[in-house]
Short mmCIF file of C-alpha atoms and ligand atoms in Angstrom, two decimals:
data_model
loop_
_atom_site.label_atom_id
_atom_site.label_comp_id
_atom_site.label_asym_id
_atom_site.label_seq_id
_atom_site.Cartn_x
_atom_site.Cartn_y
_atom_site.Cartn_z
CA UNK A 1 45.18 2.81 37.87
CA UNK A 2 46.49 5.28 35.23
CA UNK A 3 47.11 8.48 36.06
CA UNK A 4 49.28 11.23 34.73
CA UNK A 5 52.67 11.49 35.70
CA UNK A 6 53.20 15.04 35.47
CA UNK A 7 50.77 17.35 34.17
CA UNK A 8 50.45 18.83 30.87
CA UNK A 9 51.97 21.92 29.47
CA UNK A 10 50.60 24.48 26.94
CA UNK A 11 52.83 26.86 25.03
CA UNK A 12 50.97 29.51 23.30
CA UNK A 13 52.83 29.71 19.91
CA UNK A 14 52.82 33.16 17.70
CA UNK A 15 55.88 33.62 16.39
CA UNK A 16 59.55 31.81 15.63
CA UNK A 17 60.77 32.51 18.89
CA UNK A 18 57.80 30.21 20.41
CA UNK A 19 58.35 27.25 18.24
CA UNK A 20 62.41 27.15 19.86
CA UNK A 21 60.42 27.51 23.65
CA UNK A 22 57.92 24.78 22.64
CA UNK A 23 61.01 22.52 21.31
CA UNK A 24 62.91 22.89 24.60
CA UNK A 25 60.17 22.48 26.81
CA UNK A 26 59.37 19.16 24.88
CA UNK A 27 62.87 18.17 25.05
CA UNK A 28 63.10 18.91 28.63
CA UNK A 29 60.05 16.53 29.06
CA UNK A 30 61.42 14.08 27.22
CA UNK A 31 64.24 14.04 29.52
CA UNK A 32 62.12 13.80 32.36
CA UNK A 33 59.96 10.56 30.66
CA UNK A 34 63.89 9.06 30.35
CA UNK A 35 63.67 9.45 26.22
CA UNK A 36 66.84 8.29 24.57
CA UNK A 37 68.72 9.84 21.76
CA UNK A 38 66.91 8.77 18.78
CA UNK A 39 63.36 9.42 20.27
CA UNK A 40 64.15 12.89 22.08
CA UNK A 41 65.32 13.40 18.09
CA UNK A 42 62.23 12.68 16.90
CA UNK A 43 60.25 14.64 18.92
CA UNK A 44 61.96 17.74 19.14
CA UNK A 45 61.34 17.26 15.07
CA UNK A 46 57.91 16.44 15.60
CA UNK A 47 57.64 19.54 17.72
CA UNK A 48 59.54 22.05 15.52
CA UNK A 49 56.94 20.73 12.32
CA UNK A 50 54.11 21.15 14.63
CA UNK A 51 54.74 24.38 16.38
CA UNK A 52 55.86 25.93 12.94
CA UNK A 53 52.48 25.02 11.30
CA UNK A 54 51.04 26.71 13.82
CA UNK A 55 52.99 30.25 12.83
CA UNK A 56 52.71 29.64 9.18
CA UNK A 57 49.57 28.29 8.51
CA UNK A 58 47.38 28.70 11.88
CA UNK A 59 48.03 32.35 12.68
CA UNK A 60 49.22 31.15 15.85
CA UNK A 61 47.70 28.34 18.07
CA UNK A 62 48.62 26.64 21.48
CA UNK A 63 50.78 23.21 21.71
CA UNK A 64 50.01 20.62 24.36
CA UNK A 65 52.65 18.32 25.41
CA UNK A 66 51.47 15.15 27.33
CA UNK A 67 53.09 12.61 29.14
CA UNK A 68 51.13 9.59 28.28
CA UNK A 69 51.49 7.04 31.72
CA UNK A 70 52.75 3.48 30.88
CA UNK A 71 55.39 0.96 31.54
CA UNK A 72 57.78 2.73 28.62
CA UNK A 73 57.83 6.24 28.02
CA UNK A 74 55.40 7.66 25.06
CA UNK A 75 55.03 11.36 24.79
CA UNK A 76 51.58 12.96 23.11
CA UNK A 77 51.85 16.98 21.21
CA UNK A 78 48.57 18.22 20.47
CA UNK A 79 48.88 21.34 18.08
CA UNK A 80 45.90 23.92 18.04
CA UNK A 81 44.73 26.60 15.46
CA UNK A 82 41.88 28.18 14.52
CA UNK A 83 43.45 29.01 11.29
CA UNK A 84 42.04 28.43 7.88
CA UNK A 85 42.32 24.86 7.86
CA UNK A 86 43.70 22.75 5.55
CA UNK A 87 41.63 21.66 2.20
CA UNK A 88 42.77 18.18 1.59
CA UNK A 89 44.70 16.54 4.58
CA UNK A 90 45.32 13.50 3.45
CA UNK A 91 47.11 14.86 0.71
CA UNK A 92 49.18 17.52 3.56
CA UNK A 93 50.58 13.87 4.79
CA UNK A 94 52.05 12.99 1.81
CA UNK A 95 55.20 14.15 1.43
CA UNK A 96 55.92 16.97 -1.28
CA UNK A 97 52.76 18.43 -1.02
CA UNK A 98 52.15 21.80 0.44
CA UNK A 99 49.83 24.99 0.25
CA UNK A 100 52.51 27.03 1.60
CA UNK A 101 56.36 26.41 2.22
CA UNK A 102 57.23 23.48 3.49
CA UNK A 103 53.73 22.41 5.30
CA UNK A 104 53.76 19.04 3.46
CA UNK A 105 57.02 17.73 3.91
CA UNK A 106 56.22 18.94 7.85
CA UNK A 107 53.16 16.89 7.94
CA UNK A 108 54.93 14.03 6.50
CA UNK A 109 57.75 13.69 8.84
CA UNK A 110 55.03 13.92 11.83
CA UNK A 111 53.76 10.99 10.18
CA UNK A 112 57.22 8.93 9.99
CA UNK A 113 58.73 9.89 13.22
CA UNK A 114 55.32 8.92 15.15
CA UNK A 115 54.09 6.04 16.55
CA UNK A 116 50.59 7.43 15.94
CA UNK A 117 49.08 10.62 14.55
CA UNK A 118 45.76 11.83 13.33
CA UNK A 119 44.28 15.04 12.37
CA UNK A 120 41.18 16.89 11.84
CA UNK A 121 40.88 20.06 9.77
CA UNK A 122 37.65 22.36 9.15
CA UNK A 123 37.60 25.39 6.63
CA UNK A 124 36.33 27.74 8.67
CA UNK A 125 37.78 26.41 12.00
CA UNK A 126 41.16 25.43 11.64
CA UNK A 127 42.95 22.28 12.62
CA UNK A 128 43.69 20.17 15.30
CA UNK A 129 46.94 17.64 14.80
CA UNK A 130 48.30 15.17 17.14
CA UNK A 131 51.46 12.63 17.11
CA UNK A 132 52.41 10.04 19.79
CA UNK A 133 56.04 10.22 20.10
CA UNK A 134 58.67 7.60 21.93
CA UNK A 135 59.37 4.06 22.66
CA UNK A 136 56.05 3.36 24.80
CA UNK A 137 53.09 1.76 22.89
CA UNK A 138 49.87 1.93 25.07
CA UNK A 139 49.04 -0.92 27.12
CA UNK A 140 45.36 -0.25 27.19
CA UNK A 141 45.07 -0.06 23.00
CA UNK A 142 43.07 -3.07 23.12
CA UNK A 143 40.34 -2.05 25.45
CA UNK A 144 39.98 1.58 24.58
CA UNK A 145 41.03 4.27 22.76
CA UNK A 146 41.75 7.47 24.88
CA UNK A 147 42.35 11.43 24.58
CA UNK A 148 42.68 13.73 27.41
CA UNK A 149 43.66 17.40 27.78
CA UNK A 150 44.23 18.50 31.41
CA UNK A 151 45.34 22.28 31.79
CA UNK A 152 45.71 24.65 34.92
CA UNK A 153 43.87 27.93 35.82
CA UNK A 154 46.12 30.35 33.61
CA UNK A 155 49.60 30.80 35.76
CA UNK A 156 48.88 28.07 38.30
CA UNK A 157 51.61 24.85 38.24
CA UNK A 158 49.14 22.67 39.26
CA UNK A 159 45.70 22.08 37.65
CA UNK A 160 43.09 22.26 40.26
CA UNK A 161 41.42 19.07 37.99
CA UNK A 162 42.67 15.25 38.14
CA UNK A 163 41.45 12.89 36.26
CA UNK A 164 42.53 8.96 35.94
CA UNK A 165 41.49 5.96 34.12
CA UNK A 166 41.60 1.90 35.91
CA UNK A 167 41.32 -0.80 33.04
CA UNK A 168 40.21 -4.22 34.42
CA UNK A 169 39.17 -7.06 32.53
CA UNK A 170 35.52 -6.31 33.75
CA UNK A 171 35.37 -2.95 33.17
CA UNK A 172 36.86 0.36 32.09
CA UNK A 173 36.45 3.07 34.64
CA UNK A 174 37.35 6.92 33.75
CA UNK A 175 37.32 9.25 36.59
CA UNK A 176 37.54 13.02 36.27
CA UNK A 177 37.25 15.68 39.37
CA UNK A 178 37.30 19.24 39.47
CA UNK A 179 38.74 20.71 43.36
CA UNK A 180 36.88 23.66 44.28
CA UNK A 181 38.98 27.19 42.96
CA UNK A 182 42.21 26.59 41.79
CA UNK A 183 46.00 25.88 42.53
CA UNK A 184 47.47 23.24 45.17
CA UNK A 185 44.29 22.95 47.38
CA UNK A 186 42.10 22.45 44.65
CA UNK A 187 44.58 19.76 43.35
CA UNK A 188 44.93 17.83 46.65
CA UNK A 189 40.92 17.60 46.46
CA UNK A 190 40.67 16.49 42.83
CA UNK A 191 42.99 14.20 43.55
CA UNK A 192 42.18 12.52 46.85
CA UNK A 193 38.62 12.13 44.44
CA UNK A 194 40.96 10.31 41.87
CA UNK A 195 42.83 8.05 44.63
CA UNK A 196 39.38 6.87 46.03
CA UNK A 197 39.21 5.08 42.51
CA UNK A 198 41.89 3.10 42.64
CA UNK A 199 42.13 2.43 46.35
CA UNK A 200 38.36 1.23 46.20
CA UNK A 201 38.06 -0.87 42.75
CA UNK A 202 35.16 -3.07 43.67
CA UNK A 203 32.78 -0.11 44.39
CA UNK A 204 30.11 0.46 42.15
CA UNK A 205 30.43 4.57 40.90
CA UNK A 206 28.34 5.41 42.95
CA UNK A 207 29.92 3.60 46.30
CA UNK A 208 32.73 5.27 44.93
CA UNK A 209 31.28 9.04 45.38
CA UNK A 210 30.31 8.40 48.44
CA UNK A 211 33.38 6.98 50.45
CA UNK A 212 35.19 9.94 48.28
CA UNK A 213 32.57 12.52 50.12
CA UNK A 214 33.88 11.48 53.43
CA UNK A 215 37.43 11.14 52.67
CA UNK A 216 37.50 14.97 50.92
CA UNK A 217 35.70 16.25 54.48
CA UNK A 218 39.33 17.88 55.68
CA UNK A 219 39.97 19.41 51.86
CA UNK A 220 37.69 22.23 49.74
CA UNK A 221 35.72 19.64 48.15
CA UNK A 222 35.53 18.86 44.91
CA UNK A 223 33.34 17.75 41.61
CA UNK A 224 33.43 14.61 40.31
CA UNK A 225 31.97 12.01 37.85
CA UNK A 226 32.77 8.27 37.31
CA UNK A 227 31.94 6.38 34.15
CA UNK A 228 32.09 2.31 34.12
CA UNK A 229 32.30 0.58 30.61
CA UNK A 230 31.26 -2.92 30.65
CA UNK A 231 33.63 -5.01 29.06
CA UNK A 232 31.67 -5.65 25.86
CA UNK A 233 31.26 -1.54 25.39
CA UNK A 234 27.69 -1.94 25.30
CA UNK A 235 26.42 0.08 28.47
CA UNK A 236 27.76 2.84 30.48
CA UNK A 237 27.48 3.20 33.98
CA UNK A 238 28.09 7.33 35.00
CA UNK A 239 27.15 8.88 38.61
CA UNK A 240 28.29 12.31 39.03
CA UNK A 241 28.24 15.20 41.69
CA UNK A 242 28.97 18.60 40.81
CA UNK A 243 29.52 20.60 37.84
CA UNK A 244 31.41 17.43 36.25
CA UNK A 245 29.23 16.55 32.35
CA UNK A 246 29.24 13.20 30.91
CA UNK A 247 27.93 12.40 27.41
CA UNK A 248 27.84 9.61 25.40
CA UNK A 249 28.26 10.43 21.50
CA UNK A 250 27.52 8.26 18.59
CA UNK A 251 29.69 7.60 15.59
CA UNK A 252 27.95 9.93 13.36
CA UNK A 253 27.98 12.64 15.96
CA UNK A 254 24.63 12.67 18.07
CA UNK A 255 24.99 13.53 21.79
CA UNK A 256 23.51 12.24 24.81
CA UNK A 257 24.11 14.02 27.91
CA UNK A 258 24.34 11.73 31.35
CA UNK A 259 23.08 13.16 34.51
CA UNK A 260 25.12 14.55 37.43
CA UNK A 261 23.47 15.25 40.58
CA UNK A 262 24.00 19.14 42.43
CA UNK A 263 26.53 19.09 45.30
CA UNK A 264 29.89 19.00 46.21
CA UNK A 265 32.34 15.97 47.65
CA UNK A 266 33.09 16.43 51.56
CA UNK A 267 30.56 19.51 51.77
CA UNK A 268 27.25 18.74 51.02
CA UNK A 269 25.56 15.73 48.80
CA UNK A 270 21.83 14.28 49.06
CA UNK A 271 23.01 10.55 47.90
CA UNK A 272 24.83 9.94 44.45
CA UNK A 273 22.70 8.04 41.93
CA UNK A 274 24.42 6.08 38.85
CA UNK A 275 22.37 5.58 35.55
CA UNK A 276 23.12 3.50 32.52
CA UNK A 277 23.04 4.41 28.98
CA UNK A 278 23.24 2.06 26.21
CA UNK A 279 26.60 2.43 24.16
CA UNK A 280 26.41 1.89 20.01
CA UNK A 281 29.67 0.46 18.03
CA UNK A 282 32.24 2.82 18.00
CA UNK A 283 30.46 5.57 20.62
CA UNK A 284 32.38 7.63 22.92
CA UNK A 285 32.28 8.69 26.31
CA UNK A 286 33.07 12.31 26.97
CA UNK A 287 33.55 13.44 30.13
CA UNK A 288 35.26 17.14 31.11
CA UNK A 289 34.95 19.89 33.96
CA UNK A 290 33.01 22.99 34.24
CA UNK A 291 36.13 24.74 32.50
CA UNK A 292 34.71 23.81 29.21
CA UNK A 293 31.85 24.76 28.14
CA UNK A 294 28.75 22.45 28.20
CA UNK A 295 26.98 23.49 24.92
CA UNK A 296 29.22 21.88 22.26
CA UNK A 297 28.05 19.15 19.77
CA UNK A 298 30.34 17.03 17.59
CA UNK A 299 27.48 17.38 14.59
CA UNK A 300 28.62 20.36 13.87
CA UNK A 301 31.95 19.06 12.91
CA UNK A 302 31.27 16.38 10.08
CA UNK A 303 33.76 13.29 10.92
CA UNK A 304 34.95 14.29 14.30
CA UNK A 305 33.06 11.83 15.79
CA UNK A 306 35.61 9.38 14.11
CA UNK A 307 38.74 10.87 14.82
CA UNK A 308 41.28 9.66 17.47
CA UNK A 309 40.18 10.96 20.57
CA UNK A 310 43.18 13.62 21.19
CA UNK A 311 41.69 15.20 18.40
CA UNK A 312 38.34 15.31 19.59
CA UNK A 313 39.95 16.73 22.66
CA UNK A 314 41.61 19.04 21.24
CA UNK A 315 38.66 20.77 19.16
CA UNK A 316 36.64 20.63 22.37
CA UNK A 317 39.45 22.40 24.03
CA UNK A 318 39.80 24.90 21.53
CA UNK A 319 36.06 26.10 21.06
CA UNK A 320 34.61 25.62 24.23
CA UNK A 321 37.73 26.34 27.17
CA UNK A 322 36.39 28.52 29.50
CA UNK A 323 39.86 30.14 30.31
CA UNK A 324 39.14 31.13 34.06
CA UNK A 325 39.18 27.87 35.21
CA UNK A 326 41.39 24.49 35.10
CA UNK A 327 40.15 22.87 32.36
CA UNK A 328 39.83 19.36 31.65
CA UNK A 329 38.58 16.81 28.98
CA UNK A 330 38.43 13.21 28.53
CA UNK A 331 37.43 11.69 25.67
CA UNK A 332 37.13 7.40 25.30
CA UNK A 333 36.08 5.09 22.52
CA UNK A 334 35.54 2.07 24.27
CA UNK A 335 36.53 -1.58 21.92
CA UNK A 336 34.22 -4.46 22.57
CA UNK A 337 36.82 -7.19 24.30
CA UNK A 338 34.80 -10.09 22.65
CA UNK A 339 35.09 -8.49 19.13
MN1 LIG B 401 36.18 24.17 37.48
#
């Protein structure tokens, strides 16, 4: 079972003064993920690049830093705007090339100093960047590629959402839940949801919901949805109760929504029902709480569908974040294990 470490942190960046917070609050993750010398380096670069972009060229935008969960420590930035977007990013990578100041040479240190990094720009909606920073390369790179933005009720320390992810050579299985309100008792609710997971691997998703609806009887209760990926990526398998949405997406963009069921865990549920949907090449799963918004498509932003999922994370975040509310998203492109 993968599940995060600590949870993500979002620094609003305006102005000069925010890009030095977002650096030290990096660095002082980095510290906690047991970076050395070289890679806390690198990061606090990456950072600085990032975080400045965002002042010169975004008109301000938020920056997520993510501990990615794995044997060695890997740590994931996620820089935000709804600036003006940049015309021709794959020229921005190179180095040398810039629209204003030093935005190219940025871009192409982000690009050196990271394991991995992708980006998606739109003209009229501004750009999304992420880098993978550290010594850590992902265990599960082979079965999936994953993105996942997890962020608290504004001015909680604890998001009332979990979310986790339990790789087998059978299946993938992505879990998110939401705990009713906010703050430390929605938490223990989400997760106890989460735990159920990976304390109960054989269950089919639905089994699953319902030994989590009598284990979350002594918490608030909580939302949830669990998707299984067969191990050729060809079906899904999602059962859901509660304001948790599934969808599966194709690579050119085209949605299908999956069905969750009213009700909540450990209050009230009339039997959870799983139901499969067929998965093309390259599809994703998307899966995310009630604090972002339900009405997005990913045809409305021609070539997102391809991007790394962080990115598509991170545009979902940005246009659709209900900001009353934890809000989490979860975003998987399953790889066929026979391919
Ligand atoms: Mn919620």
């Amino acid at each position: 079972m993968n599940t995060r470490v600590r949870p993500d942190i979002l620094i609003t960046v305006l102005e000069p003064t925010d890009v030095a917070r977002a650096r030290r609050l990096a660095l002082q993750a980095a510290q906690k993920a047991e970076f050395g010398e070289n890679e806390s380096g690198a990061l606090a670069l990456v950072v600085t690049e990032a975080a400045s972009n965002l002042v010169k060229h975004g008109g301000g935008g938020d920056l997520i830093v993510r501990e990615i969960s794995n044997s060695r420590p890997l740590l994931e930035i996620i820089a935000i705007d709804s600036g003006k977007g940049m015309p021709d990013v794959s020229r921005c990578f190179a180095d040398g090339y810039s629209t204003a100041g030093s935005a190219g040479i940025g871009l192409g240190a982000i690009a050196r100093l990271s394991q991995l990094h992708d980006i998606f720009s739109s003209a009229d909606k501004g750009t999304v960047l992420m880098a993978q920073v550290g010594p850590g390369t992902t265990e599960t790179d082979d079965r999936l590629d994953i993105g996942a933005i997890s962020i608290p009720y504004p001015g909680e320390d604890v998001c009332g959402d979990a979310w986790g992810l339990d790789v087998s050579p059978e299946r993938i299985r992505l879990i998110v839940a939401d705990g009713l309100g906010h703050g430390v008792s929605a938490s223990k609710a989400s997760t106890a949801a989460v735990r159920t997971v990976s304390d109960r691997r054989n269950l089919q998703p639905t089994h699953v919901l319902e030994a989590a609806h009598l284990l979350l009887k002594a918490t608030r209760g909580a939302a949830a949805g669990v998707v299984d990926v067969d191990s050729s990526a060809t079906e899904a398998n999602f059962a859901s109760v509660g304001n948790v949405a599934g969808a599966t997406v194709s690579e050119s963009g085209v949605r299908r929504q999956m069905i969750s069921l009213n009700g909540t865990l450990g209050h009230q549920m009339s039997g959870a029902r799983q139901y499969p949907y067929p998965l093309e090449r390259n599809s994703l799963i998307v899966v995310h709480s009630d604090g972002v918004g339900a009405h997005w498509s990913l045809e409305k932003y021609p070539g997102l569908a391809q991007r790394h999922p962080s990115v598509i994370a991170g545009v979902l975040f940005r246009d659709f974040r209900r900001t009353r509310d934890d809000a989490t998203v979860v975003v998987i492109r399953p790889h066929s294990v026979r391919s």
